[in-house]
Coordinates of N, CA, C and O in Angstrom, one line a residue:
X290 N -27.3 35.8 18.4 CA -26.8 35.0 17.4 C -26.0 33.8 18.0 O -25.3 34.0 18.9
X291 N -26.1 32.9 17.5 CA -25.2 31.8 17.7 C -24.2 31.1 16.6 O -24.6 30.7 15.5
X292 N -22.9 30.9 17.0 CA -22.3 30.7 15.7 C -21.9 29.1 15.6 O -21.3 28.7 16.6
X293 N -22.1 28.5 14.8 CA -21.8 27.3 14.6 C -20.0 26.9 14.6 O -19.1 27.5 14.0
X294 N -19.9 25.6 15.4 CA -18.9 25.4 15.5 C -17.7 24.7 14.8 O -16.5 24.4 15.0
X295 N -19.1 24.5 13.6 CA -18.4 23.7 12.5 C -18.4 24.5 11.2 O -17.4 24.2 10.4
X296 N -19.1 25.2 10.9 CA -18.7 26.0 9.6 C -18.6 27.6 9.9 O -18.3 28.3 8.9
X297 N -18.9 28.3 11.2 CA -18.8 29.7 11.7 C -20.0 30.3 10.7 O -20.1 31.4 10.1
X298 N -20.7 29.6 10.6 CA -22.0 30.7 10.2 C -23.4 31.3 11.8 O -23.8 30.7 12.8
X299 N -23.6 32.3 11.2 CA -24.6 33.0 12.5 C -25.7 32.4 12.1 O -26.0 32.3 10.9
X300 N -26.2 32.0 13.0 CA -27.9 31.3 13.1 C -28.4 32.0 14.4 O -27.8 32.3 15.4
X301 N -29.6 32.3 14.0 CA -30.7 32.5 14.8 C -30.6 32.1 16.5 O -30.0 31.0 16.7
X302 N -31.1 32.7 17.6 CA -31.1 31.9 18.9 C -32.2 31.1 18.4 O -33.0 31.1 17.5
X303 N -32.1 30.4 19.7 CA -33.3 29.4 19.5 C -33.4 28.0 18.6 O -34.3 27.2 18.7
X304 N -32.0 27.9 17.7 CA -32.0 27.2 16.3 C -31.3 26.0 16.7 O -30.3 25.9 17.4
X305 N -32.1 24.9 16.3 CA -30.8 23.6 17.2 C -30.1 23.2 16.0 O -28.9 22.9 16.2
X306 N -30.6 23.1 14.7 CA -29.5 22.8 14.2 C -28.8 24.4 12.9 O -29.6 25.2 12.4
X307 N -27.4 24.2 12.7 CA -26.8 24.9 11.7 C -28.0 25.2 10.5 O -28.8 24.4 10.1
X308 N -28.0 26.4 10.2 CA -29.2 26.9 9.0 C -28.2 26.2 7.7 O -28.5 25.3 7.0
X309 N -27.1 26.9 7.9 CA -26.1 26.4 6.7 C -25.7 25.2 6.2 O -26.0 24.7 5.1
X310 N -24.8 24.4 7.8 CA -24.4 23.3 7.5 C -25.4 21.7 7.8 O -25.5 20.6 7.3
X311 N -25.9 22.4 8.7 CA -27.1 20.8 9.6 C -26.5 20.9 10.8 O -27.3 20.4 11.7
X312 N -25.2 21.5 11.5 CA -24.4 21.2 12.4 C -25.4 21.2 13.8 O -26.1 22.2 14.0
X313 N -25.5 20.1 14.7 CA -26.0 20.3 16.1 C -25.7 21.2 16.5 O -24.5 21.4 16.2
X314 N -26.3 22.0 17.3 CA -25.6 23.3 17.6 C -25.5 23.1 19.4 O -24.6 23.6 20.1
X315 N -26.7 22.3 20.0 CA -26.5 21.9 21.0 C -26.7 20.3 21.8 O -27.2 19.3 21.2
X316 N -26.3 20.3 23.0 CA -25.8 18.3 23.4 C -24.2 18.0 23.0 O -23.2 18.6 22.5
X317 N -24.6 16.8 23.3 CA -23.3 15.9 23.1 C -22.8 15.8 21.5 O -21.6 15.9 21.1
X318 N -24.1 15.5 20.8 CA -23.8 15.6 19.3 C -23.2 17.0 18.4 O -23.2 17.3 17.2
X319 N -23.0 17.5 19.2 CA -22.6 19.0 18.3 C -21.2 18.9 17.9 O -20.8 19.3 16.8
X320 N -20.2 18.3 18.7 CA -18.8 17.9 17.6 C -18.7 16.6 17.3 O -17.6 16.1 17.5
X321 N -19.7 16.0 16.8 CA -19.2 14.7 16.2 C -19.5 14.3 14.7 O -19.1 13.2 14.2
X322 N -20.4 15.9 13.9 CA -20.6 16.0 13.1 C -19.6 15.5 12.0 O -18.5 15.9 12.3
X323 N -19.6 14.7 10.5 CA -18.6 14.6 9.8 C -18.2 16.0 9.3 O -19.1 16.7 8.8
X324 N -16.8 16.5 9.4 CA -16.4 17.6 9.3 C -16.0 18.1 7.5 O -14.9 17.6 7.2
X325 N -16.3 18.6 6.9 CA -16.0 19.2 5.5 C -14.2 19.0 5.4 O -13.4 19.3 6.3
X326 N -14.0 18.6 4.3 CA -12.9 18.5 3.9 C -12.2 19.6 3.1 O -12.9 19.9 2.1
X327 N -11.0 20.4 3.2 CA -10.7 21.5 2.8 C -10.6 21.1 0.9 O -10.0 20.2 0.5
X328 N -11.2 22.0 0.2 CA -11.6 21.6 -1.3 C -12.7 21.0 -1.9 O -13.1 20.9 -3.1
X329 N -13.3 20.5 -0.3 CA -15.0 19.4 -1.3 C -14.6 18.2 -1.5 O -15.5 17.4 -1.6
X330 N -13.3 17.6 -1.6 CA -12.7 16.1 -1.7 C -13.0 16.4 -3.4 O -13.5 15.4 -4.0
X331 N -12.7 17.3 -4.2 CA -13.1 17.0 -5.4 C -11.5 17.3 -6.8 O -11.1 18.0 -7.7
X332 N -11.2 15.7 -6.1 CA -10.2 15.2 -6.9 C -10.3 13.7 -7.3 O -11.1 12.9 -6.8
X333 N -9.3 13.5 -8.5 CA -9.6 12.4 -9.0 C -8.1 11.7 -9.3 O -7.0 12.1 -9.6
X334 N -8.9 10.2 -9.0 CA -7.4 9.5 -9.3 C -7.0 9.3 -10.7 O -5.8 9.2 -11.0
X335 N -8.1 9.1 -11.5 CA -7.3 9.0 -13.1 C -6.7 10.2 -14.1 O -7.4 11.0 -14.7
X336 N -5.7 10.0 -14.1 CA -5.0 11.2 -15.0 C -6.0 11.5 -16.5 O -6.7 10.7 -17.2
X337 N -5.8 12.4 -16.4 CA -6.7 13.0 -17.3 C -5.8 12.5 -19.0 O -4.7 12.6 -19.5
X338 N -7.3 12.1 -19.4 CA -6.9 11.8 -21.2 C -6.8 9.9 -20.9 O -6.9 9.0 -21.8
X339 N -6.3 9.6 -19.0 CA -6.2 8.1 -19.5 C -7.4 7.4 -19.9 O -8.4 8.0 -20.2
X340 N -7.3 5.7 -20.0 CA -8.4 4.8 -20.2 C -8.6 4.1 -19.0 O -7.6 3.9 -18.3
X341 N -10.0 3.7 -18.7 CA -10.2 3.1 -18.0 C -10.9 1.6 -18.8 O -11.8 1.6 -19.6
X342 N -10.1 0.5 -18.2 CA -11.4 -0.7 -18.6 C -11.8 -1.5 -17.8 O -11.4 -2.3 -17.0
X343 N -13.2 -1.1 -18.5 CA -14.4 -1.0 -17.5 C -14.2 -2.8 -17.0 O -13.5 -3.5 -17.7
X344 N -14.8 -3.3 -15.9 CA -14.7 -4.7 -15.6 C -16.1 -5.3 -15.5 O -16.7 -4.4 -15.0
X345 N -16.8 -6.1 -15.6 CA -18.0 -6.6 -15.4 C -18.9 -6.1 -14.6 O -18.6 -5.5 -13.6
X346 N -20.1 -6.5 -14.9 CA -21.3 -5.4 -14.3 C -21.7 -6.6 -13.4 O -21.9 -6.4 -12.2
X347 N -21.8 -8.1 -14.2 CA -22.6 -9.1 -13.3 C -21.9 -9.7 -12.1 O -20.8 -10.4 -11.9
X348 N -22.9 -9.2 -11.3 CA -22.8 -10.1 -9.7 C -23.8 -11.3 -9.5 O -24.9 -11.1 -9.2
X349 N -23.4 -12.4 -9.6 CA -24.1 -13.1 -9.4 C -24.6 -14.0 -7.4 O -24.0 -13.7 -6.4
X350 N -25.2 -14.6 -7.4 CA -25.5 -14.8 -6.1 C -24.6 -15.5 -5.5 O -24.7 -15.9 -4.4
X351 N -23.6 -15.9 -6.3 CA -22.7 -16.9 -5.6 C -21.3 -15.9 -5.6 O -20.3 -16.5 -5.6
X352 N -21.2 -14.7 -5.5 CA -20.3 -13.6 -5.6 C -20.4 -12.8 -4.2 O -21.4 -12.7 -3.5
X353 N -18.9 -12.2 -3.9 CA -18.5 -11.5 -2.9 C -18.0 -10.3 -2.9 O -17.2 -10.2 -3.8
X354 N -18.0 -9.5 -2.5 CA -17.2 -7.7 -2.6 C -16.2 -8.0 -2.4 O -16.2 -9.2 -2.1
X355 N -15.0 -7.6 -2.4 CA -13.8 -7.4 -1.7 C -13.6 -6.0 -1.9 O -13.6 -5.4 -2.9
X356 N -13.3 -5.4 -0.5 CA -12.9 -4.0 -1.0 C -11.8 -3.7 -0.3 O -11.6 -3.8 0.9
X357 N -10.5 -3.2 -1.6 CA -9.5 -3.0 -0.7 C -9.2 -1.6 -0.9 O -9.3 -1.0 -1.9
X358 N -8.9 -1.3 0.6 CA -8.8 -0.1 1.3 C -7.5 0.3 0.6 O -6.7 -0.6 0.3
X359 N -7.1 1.8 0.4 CA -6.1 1.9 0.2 C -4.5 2.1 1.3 O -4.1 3.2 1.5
X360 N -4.2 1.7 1.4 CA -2.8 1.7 2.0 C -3.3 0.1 2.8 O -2.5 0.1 3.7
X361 N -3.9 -0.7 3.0 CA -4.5 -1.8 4.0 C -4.0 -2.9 3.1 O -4.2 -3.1 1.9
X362 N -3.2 -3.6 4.1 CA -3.0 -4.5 3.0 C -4.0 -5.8 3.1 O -3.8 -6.8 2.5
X363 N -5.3 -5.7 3.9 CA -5.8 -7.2 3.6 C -7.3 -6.5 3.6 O -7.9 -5.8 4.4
X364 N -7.8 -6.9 2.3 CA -9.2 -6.5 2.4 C -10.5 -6.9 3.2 O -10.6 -7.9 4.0
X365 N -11.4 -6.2 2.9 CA -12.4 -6.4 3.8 C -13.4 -7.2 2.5 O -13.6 -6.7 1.4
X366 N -14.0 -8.7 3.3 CA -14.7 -8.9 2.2 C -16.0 -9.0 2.8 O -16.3 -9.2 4.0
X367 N -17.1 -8.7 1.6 CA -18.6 -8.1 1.8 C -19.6 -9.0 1.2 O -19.8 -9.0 0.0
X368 N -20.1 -9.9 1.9 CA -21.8 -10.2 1.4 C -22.9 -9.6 1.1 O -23.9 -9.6 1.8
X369 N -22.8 -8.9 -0.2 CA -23.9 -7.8 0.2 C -25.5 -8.7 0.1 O -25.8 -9.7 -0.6
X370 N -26.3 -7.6 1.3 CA -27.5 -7.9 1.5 C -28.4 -6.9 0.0 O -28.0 -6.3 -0.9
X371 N -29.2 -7.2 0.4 CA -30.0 -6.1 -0.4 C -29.9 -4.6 -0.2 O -30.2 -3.7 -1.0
X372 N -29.5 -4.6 1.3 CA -28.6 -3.0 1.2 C -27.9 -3.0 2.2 O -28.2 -3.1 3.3
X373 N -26.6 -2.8 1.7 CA -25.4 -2.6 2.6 C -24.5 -1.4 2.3 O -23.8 -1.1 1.4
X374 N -25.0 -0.4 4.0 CA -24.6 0.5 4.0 C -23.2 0.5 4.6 O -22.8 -0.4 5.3
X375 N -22.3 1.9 4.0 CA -21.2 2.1 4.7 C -20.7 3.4 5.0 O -20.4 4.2 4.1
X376 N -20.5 3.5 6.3 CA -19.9 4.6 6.9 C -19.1 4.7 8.2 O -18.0 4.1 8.2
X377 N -19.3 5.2 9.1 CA -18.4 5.1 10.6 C -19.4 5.6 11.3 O -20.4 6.4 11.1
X378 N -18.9 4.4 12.6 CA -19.7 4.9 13.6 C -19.1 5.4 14.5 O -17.9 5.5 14.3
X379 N -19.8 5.7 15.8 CA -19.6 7.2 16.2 C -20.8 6.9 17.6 O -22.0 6.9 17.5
X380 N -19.7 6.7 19.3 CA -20.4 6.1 20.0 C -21.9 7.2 20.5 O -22.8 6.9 21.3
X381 N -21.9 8.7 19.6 CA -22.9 9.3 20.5 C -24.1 9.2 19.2 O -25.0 10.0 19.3
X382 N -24.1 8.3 18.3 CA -25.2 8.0 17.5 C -25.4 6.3 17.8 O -24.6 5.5 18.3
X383 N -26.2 6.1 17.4 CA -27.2 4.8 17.5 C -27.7 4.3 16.3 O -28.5 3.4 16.2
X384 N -27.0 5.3 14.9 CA -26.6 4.4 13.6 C -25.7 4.1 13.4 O -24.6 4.6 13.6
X385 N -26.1 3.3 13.0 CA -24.6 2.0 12.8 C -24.1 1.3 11.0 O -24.5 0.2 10.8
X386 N -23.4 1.8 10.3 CA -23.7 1.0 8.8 C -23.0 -0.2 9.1 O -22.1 -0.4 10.0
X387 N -23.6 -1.2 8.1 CA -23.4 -2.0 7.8 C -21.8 -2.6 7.8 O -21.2 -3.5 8.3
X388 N -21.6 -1.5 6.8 CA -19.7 -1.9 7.0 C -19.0 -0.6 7.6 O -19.0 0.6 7.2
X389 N -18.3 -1.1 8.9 CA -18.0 0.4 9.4 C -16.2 0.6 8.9 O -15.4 -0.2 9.0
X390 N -16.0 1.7 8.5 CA -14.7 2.3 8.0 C -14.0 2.8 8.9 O -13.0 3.4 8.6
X391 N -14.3 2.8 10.1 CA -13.7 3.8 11.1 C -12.0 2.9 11.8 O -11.3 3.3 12.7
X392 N -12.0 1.8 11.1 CA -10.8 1.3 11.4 C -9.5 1.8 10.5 O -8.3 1.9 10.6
X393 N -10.5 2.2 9.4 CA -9.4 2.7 8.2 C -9.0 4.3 8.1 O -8.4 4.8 7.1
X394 N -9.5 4.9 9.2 CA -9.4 6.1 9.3 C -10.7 7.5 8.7 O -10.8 8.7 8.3
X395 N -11.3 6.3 8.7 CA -12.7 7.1 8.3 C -12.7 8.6 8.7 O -12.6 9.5 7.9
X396 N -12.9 8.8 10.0 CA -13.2 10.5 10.4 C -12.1 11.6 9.9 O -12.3 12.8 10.1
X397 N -11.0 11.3 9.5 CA -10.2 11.5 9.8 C -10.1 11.6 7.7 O -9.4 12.6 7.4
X398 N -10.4 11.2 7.0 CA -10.8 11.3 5.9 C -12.1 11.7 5.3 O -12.3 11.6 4.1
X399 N -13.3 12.2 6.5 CA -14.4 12.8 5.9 C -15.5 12.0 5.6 O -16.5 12.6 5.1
X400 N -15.5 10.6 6.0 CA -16.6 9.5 5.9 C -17.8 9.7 6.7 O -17.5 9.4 7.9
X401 N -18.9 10.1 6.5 CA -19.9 9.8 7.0 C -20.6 9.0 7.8 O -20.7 7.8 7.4
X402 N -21.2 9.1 8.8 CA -21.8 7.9 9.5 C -22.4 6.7 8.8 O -22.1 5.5 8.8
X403 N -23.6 7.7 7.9 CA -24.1 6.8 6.8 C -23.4 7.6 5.4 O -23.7 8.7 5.0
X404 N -22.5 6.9 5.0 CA -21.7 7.6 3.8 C -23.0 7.4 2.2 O -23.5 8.3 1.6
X405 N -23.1 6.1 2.2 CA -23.0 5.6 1.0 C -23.6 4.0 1.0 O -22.9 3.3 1.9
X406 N -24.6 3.2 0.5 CA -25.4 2.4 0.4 C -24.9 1.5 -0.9 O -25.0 2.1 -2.0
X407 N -24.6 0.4 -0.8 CA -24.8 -0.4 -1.9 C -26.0 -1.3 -2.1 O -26.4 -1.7 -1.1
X408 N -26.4 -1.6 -2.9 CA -27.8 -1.8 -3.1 C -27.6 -3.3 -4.2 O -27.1 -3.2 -5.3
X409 N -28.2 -4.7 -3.8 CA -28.0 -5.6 -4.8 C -29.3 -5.9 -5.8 O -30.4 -6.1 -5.5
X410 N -28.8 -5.8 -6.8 CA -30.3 -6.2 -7.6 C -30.1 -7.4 -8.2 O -29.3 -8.3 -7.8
X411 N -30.8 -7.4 -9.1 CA -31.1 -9.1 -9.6 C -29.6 -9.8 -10.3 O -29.4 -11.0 -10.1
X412 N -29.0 -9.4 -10.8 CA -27.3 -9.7 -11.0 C -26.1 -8.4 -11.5 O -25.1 -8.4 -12.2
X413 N -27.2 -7.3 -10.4 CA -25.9 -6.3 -10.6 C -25.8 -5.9 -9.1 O -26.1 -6.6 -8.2
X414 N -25.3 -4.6 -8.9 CA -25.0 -3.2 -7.9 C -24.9 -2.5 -8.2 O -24.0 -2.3 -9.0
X415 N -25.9 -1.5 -7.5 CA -25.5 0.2 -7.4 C -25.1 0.7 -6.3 O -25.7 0.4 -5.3
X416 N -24.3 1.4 -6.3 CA -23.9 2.3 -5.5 C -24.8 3.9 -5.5 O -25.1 4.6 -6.5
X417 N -25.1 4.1 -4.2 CA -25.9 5.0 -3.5 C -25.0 6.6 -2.6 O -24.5 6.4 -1.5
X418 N -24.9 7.8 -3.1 CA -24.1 8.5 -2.0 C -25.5 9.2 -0.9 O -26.4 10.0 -1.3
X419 N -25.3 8.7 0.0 CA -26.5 9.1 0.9 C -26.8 10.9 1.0 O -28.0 11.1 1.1
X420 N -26.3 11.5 1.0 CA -26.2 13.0 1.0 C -24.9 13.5 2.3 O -24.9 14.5 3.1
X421 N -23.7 12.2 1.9 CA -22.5 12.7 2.5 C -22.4 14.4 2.5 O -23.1 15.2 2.0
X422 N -21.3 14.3 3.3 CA -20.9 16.0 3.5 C -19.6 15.9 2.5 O -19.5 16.9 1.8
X423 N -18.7 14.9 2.3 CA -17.7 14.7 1.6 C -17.8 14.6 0.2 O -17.1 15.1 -0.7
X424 N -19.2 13.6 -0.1 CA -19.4 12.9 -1.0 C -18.7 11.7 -1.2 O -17.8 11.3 -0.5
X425 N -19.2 11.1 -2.4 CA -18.8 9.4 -2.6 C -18.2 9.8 -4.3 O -18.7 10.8 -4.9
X426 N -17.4 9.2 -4.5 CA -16.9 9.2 -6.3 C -16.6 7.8 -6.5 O -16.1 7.0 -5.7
X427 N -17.0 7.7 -7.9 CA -17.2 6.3 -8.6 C -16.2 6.7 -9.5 O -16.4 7.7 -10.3
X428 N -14.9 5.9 -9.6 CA -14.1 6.4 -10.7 C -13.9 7.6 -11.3 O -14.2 7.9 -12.4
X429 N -13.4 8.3 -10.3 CA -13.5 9.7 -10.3 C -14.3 11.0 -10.1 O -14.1 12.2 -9.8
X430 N -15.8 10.0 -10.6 CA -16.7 11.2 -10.8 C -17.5 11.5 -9.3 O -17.4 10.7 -8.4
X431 N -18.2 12.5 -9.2 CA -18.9 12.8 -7.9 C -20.1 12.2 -8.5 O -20.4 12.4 -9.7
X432 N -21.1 11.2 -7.2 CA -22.1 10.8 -7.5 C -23.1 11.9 -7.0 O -22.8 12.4 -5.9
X433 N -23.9 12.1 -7.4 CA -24.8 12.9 -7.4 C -25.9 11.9 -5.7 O -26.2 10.7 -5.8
X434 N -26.3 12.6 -4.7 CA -26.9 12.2 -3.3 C -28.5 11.1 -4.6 O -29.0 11.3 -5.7
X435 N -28.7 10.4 -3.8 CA -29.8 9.2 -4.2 C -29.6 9.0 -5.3 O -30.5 8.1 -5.5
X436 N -29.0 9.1 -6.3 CA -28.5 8.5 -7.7 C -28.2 7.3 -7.6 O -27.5 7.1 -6.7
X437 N -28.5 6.2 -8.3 CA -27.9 4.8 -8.4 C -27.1 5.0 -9.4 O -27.4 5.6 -10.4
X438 N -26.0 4.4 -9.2 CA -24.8 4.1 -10.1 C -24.6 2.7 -10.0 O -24.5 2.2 -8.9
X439 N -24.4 1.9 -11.1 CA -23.7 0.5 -11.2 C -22.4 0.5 -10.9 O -21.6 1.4 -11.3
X440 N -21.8 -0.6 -9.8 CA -20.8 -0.8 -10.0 C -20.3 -2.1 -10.6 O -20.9 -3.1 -10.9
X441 N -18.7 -1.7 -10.9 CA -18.2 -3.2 -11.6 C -17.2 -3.5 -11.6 O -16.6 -2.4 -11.7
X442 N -16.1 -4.6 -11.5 CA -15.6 -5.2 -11.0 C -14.3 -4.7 -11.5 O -13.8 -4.8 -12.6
X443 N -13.5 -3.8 -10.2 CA -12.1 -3.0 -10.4 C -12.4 -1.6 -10.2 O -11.6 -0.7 -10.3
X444 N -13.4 -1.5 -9.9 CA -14.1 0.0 -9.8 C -13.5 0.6 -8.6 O -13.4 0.2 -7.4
X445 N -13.0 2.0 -9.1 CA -12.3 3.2 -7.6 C -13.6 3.5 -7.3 O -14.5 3.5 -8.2
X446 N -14.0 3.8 -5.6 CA -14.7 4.0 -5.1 C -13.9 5.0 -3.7 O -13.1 4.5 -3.0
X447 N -14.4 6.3 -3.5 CA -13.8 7.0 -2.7 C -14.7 7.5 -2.1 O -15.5 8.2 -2.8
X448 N -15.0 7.4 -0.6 CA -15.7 8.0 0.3 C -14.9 9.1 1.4 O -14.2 8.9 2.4
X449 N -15.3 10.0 0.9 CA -14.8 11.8 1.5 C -13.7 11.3 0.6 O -13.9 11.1 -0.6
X450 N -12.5 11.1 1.2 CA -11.1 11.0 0.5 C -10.4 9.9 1.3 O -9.3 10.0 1.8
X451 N -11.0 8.9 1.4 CA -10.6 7.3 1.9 C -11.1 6.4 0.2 O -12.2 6.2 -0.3
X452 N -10.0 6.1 -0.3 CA -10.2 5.5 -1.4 C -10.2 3.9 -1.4 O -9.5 3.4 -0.5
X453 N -11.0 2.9 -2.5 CA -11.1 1.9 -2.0 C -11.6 1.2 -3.4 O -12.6 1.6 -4.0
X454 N -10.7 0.2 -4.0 CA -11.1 -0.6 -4.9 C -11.9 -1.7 -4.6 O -11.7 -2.4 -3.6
X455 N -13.2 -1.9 -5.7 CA -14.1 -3.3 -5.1 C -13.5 -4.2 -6.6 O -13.1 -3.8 -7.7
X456 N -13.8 -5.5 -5.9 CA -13.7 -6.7 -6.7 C -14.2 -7.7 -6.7 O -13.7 -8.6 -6.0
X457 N -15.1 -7.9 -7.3 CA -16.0 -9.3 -7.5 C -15.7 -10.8 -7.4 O -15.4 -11.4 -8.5
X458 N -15.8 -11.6 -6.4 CA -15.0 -12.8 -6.1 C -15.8 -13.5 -5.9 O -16.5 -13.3 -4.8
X459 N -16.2 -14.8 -6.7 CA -16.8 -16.2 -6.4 C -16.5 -16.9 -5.1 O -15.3 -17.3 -4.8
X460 N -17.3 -17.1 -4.7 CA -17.1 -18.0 -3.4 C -17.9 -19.5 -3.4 O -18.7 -19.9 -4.2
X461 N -17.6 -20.1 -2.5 CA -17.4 -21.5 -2.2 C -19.0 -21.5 -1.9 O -19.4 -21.0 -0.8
X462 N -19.9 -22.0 -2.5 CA -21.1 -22.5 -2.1 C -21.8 -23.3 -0.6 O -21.3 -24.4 -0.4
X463 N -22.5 -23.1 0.1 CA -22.4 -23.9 1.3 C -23.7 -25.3 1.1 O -24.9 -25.6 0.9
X464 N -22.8 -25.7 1.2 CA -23.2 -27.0 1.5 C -23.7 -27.5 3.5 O -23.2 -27.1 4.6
X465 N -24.9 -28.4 3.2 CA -25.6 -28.1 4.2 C -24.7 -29.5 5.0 O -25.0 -29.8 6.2

């Protein structure tokens, strides 16, 4: 038997990855796996019974993300492409998202390499939780792995337990 060094379950010899968790079991990649967060990350920031008001759905092409990180005081702002992934990278992988979190303490909060995908459509966004180990929460709620969810403008967004408001901002048109 071999026991995994990320969740202590017995697997089979012979087995490269965790039966349980997915964990590498052998190489360089076997501790760099995103590590489970004690609870599931399944808490929420809005007090229960409050209101939330909801903020605009439409993104138009001439619009920008801003997502501010919680405790950061200067946000990170986002062009999204038609899909802009976000997670942390992690020098013994060779995926890379799109927007990497690992300055804001991503591993260290439960963020995924590939956490979570925003996706732009014709004048909206969805948000994507890729099949995190943490999960992704949209105003609280847990998104369900490949589910599209709309986002909208003021929306909590928490990946593992790194929390992060987006905001919809017009920007300056380019002139040639």
């Amino acid at each position: 038997m071999r026991t995994c060094p990320y969740c202590a379950s017995n697997n089979r010899e012979g087995i490269f990855f965790c039966e349980e968790c997915g964990q590498v079991l052998f190489g360089e990649n076997a501790v760099t796996k995103t590590h489970q967060l004690p609870g599931g990350g399944r808490t929420t920031s809005f007090p229960e019974g409050s209101k939330n008001n909801w903020g605009t759905a439409r993104f138009t092409r001439e619009a920008a993300i801003m997502l501010h990180i919680k405790d950061n005081p200067t946000p990170i702002q986002i062009n999204p492409e038609s899909e802009t992934t976000i997670g942390r990278s992690d020098v013994g992988s060779p995926t890379r998202p799109t927007v990497d979190m690992t300055p804001y303490g991503a591993y260290e909060n439960g963020v995924s390499r590939l956490h979570a995908v925003i996706r732009r459509g014709e004048d909206t966004l969805t948000l994507v939780d890729l099949g995190s180990v943490n999960g992704t929460h949209l105003n609280g709620q847990r998104l369900n792995p490949n589910q599209p969810r709309v986002l909208r403008d003021g929306d909590e967004i928490r990946f593992g337990k790194l929390t992060c408001h987006i905001f919809f901002k017009m920007v300056e048109p380019h002139t040639p």
